[in-house]
Each structure stands twice: as structure tokens, then as C-alpha cells.
Tab-separated table of C-alpha atoms in Angstrom:
chain	number	residue	atom	x	y	z
A	1	UNK	CA	66.115	125.811	40.687
A	2	UNK	CA	64.816	122.733	38.946
A	3	UNK	CA	66.671	119.491	38.914
A	4	UNK	CA	67.563	119.985	35.265
A	5	UNK	CA	68.995	123.484	35.932
A	6	UNK	CA	70.830	122.246	38.994
A	7	UNK	CA	72.398	119.403	36.929
A	8	UNK	CA	73.322	121.839	34.220
A	9	UNK	CA	74.885	124.263	36.724
A	10	UNK	CA	76.859	121.294	38.374
A	11	UNK	CA	78.130	120.175	34.932
A	12	UNK	CA	79.161	123.744	34.092
A	13	UNK	CA	81.060	124.061	37.447
A	14	UNK	CA	82.729	120.681	37.083
A	15	UNK	CA	83.829	121.518	33.455
A	16	UNK	CA	85.175	124.853	34.599
A	17	UNK	CA	87.174	123.300	37.435
A	18	UNK	CA	88.450	120.594	35.135
A	19	UNK	CA	89.443	123.184	32.531
A	20	UNK	CA	91.261	125.296	35.037
A	21	UNK	CA	93.029	122.134	36.472
A	22	UNK	CA	94.052	121.026	32.949
A	23	UNK	CA	95.268	124.395	31.878
A	24	UNK	CA	97.245	124.691	35.093
A	25	UNK	CA	98.886	121.391	34.451
A	26	UNK	CA	99.696	122.300	30.775
A	27	UNK	CA	100.947	125.760	31.993
A	28	UNK	CA	103.173	124.131	34.544
A	29	UNK	CA	104.953	122.301	31.730
A	30	UNK	CA	105.529	125.511	29.785
A	31	UNK	CA	108.903	127.321	29.707
A	32	UNK	CA	109.243	129.306	32.966
A	33	UNK	CA	110.600	132.277	30.943
A	34	UNK	CA	107.054	132.996	29.700
A	35	UNK	CA	105.612	133.266	33.200
A	36	UNK	CA	108.534	135.274	34.559
A	37	UNK	CA	108.370	137.697	31.622
A	38	UNK	CA	104.615	137.925	32.036
A	39	UNK	CA	105.022	138.736	35.698
A	40	UNK	CA	107.434	141.622	34.804
A	41	UNK	CA	105.012	142.868	32.097
A	42	UNK	CA	101.941	142.797	34.454
A	43	UNK	CA	103.994	144.620	37.146
A	44	UNK	CA	104.978	147.383	34.540
A	45	UNK	CA	101.309	147.663	33.728
A	46	UNK	CA	100.384	148.213	37.363
A	47	UNK	CA	98.666	144.852	37.885
A	48	UNK	CA	100.328	143.858	41.123
A	49	UNK	CA	97.941	140.891	41.878
A	50	UNK	CA	98.389	139.460	38.352
A	51	UNK	CA	102.179	139.930	38.598
A	52	UNK	CA	102.179	138.170	41.939
A	53	UNK	CA	100.321	135.155	40.555
A	54	UNK	CA	102.628	134.950	37.480
A	55	UNK	CA	105.668	135.305	39.642
A	56	UNK	CA	104.503	132.397	41.820
A	57	UNK	CA	104.093	130.267	38.677
A	58	UNK	CA	107.524	131.369	37.587
A	59	UNK	CA	109.045	130.187	40.900
A	60	UNK	CA	107.017	126.874	40.816
A	61	UNK	CA	108.265	126.069	37.326
A	62	UNK	CA	111.906	127.000	38.195
A	63	UNK	CA	111.738	124.815	41.324
A	64	UNK	CA	110.355	121.894	39.166
A	65	UNK	CA	113.268	122.338	36.728
A	66	UNK	CA	115.768	122.334	39.547
A	67	UNK	CA	114.134	119.227	41.098
A	68	UNK	CA	114.352	117.394	37.699
A	69	UNK	CA	117.978	118.319	37.339
A	70	UNK	CA	118.681	116.991	40.921
A	71	UNK	CA	116.772	113.757	40.184
A	72	UNK	CA	119.097	113.011	37.197
A	73	UNK	CA	121.903	112.265	39.674
A	74	UNK	CA	119.946	109.225	40.947
A	75	UNK	CA	121.292	107.187	38.028
A	76	UNK	CA	119.641	103.934	36.721
A	77	UNK	CA	122.782	101.927	37.720
A	78	UNK	CA	125.398	102.529	40.435
A	79	UNK	CA	128.103	100.041	41.387
A	80	UNK	CA	126.217	97.114	39.857
A	81	UNK	CA	122.935	98.046	41.632
A	82	UNK	CA	119.900	98.686	39.486
A	83	UNK	CA	117.730	101.684	40.305
A	84	UNK	CA	114.016	101.225	41.039
A	85	UNK	CA	111.259	103.781	40.744
A	86	UNK	CA	112.240	107.358	41.595
A	87	UNK	CA	110.038	109.132	44.046
A	88	UNK	CA	109.944	112.852	44.586
A	89	UNK	CA	107.916	114.861	47.064
A	90	UNK	CA	107.783	118.447	48.106
A	91	UNK	CA	105.741	119.743	51.052
A	92	UNK	CA	106.137	122.928	53.189
A	93	UNK	CA	109.325	123.830	51.534
A	94	UNK	CA	111.050	120.462	52.050
A	95	UNK	CA	112.014	118.326	49.147
A	96	UNK	CA	112.585	114.504	49.418
A	97	UNK	CA	113.872	112.474	46.481
A	98	UNK	CA	114.131	108.721	47.000
A	99	UNK	CA	115.237	105.713	44.966
A	100	UNK	CA	115.908	102.111	45.921
A	101	UNK	CA	118.815	100.204	44.302
A	102	UNK	CA	118.965	96.451	44.139
A	103	UNK	CA	121.534	93.656	43.227
A	104	UNK	CA	120.215	90.181	43.712
A	105	UNK	CA	118.725	90.044	47.194
A	106	UNK	CA	120.546	93.154	48.348
A	107	UNK	CA	118.746	96.509	48.472
A	108	UNK	CA	119.989	100.008	49.303
A	109	UNK	CA	117.637	102.912	49.835
A	110	UNK	CA	118.912	106.342	48.885
A	111	UNK	CA	117.149	109.536	49.878
A	112	UNK	CA	117.950	113.237	49.565
A	113	UNK	CA	116.263	115.647	52.012
A	114	UNK	CA	116.677	119.392	51.827
A	115	UNK	CA	114.959	122.667	51.632
A	116	UNK	CA	113.688	124.166	48.408
A	117	UNK	CA	115.129	127.617	49.396
A	118	UNK	CA	118.440	128.892	50.677
A	119	UNK	CA	117.128	129.644	54.119
A	120	UNK	CA	115.745	126.098	54.644
A	121	UNK	CA	118.914	124.576	53.329
A	122	UNK	CA	120.900	126.641	55.922
A	123	UNK	CA	118.544	125.271	58.659
A	124	UNK	CA	119.170	121.696	57.367
A	125	UNK	CA	122.913	122.285	57.438
A	126	UNK	CA	122.821	123.525	61.031
A	127	UNK	CA	120.682	120.547	62.139
A	128	UNK	CA	122.916	118.095	60.302
A	129	UNK	CA	126.031	119.580	61.925
A	130	UNK	CA	124.481	119.338	65.412
A	131	UNK	CA	123.388	115.785	64.643
A	132	UNK	CA	126.848	114.735	63.412
A	133	UNK	CA	128.425	116.056	66.573
A	134	UNK	CA	125.966	114.340	68.987
A	135	UNK	CA	125.388	111.081	67.096
A	136	UNK	CA	127.178	107.845	67.807
A	137	UNK	CA	128.836	106.146	64.913
A	138	UNK	CA	131.816	106.089	62.676
A	139	UNK	CA	132.661	109.331	60.899
A	140	UNK	CA	133.947	108.989	57.360
A	141	UNK	CA	134.577	111.262	54.455
A	142	UNK	CA	132.754	110.689	51.144
A	143	UNK	CA	133.814	112.876	48.189
A	144	UNK	CA	135.018	115.600	50.624
A	145	UNK	CA	131.842	115.603	52.602
A	146	UNK	CA	131.383	114.457	56.203
A	147	UNK	CA	129.359	111.328	56.701
A	148	UNK	CA	128.202	109.236	59.670
A	149	UNK	CA	127.945	105.507	59.532
A	150	UNK	CA	125.542	103.998	62.043
A	151	UNK	CA	124.567	100.500	62.743
A	152	UNK	CA	121.175	100.030	64.518
A	153	UNK	CA	120.346	96.361	64.957
A	154	UNK	CA	119.885	94.908	61.542
A	155	UNK	CA	120.026	98.217	59.651
A	156	UNK	CA	122.980	100.222	58.589
A	157	UNK	CA	122.903	103.851	57.420
A	158	UNK	CA	125.363	106.396	55.981
A	159	UNK	CA	124.239	109.941	56.253
A	160	UNK	CA	126.231	112.419	54.128
A	161	UNK	CA	126.002	116.079	55.105
A	162	UNK	CA	125.997	118.108	51.944
A	163	UNK	CA	127.651	121.492	51.527
A	164	UNK	CA	124.354	122.751	50.075
A	165	UNK	CA	122.638	122.050	53.419
A	166	UNK	CA	120.793	118.842	52.416
A	167	UNK	CA	121.285	115.310	53.747
A	168	UNK	CA	121.901	112.320	51.547
A	169	UNK	CA	121.085	109.058	53.320
A	170	UNK	CA	121.986	105.499	52.268
A	171	UNK	CA	120.287	102.746	54.221
A	172	UNK	CA	120.190	98.959	54.034
A	173	UNK	CA	119.595	95.900	56.118
A	174	UNK	CA	121.075	93.521	53.539
A	175	UNK	CA	124.589	94.907	53.043
A	176	UNK	CA	127.631	95.346	55.371
A	177	UNK	CA	128.836	98.798	56.551
A	178	UNK	CA	131.799	98.501	54.216
A	179	UNK	CA	129.669	97.687	51.202
A	180	UNK	CA	127.211	100.485	52.091
A	181	UNK	CA	130.117	102.990	52.324
A	182	UNK	CA	131.551	101.660	49.071
A	183	UNK	CA	128.185	102.218	47.329
A	184	UNK	CA	127.955	105.810	48.771
A	185	UNK	CA	131.363	106.533	47.392
A	186	UNK	CA	130.321	105.422	43.922
A	187	UNK	CA	127.152	107.586	44.109
A	188	UNK	CA	127.736	111.024	42.420
A	189	UNK	CA	127.501	112.780	45.771
A	190	UNK	CA	129.773	115.809	44.909
A	191	UNK	CA	128.114	116.412	41.521
A	192	UNK	CA	124.702	116.215	43.116
A	193	UNK	CA	125.672	118.608	45.934
A	194	UNK	CA	127.295	121.101	43.536
A	195	UNK	CA	124.158	121.123	41.321
A	196	UNK	CA	122.125	122.180	44.371
A	197	UNK	CA	124.399	125.078	45.318
């Protein structure tokens, strides 16, 4: 193969990969009802492989919608603290959503950790329950959920065990235990938890 043909082939492959990537990104923003309906249609036609692929896209899109709904509870302002950039990651079935809130020189980091499926959330709930029993700290109730306040050196944390199985953590090295608990009580914990169930 000549250098020209090799370059032409490389450009073709790169264009194809770029096209697939771009269409996948556009497709991921589509309404999940299309991919879910397509999966059912392909199945009825006997195309099991195609139906599986469409079903995977359907699930991916539904999980993205759910994550976006959950992220909405990390409001731009809570108890006088302004929210920073919202970060969201998902790997190996575990979702982590984080946002820092600041007021003057005080900063509070909030993170939600949980499974993207019912089974993983049940596992998180079991781990959180064991952790609450074994951990040292002050136990408090926040919006009808159990929470543990711990003070480690110059850092304070409040870990709320959610009924949905996730864990909502508030951490700061700039505010007192009481102020951190007060912030956690202003956060829409129950609404967030109910949206995950």
C-alpha cells in the first residue's frame, strides 16, 4: 500500500470513528422512548443482538435522566452558601455527585454516593448501617434520616444514610460541627432521597 493510499485509509478510519462518536453523542441526548421502542421492535423482528444494543442505550439514557434529576437537588444557594461547579461521575455502577458551597472564607463540600441500580443501593445501605454502628461520633437525625457527625483533627463531617441506600456527606474544615449540621438540615435531603427511591 502506497503512502497516499495508507493516508487515505487512515483518514477514512478516523472519519468513520469520529462519525460514530458524534452520532453516539447526539443519540445519547435523544428521548429514551425512541431507543426503548426500537429495542422492543427489533426484538419482535427476531433481531436479538440489535434489541440488546438498543436496550443498553435505553438504560443509559434513562440513567442519565435520573442523574440529571438528582443533580437538580444540589441547588445554587443553600443557607446563604453559594454553590460551585457541579461534578458528576459514574463508574462500575457507582454514581458520585459533588458540589462545593462557599460563604466568605467558609467552604462546605457535599457529595452523594450511591449505586445506579437497586442491588448496589441495597449494598450501600448495608455498608452504611454497619459503618454507623461501628463509627465513633455523635448520631443525629436530619430530615428523618440517621446521620453521624465526626470530628477528625481540623475536619468535620456529617454523613447521612439515605433510605434509598446512598450516602450524603457534608465536609468542612472551616465551619463548626453545629454550623455543618445546620447546613445539612437546610439541604433538601428528604426530597433528594425520595427522588432516588
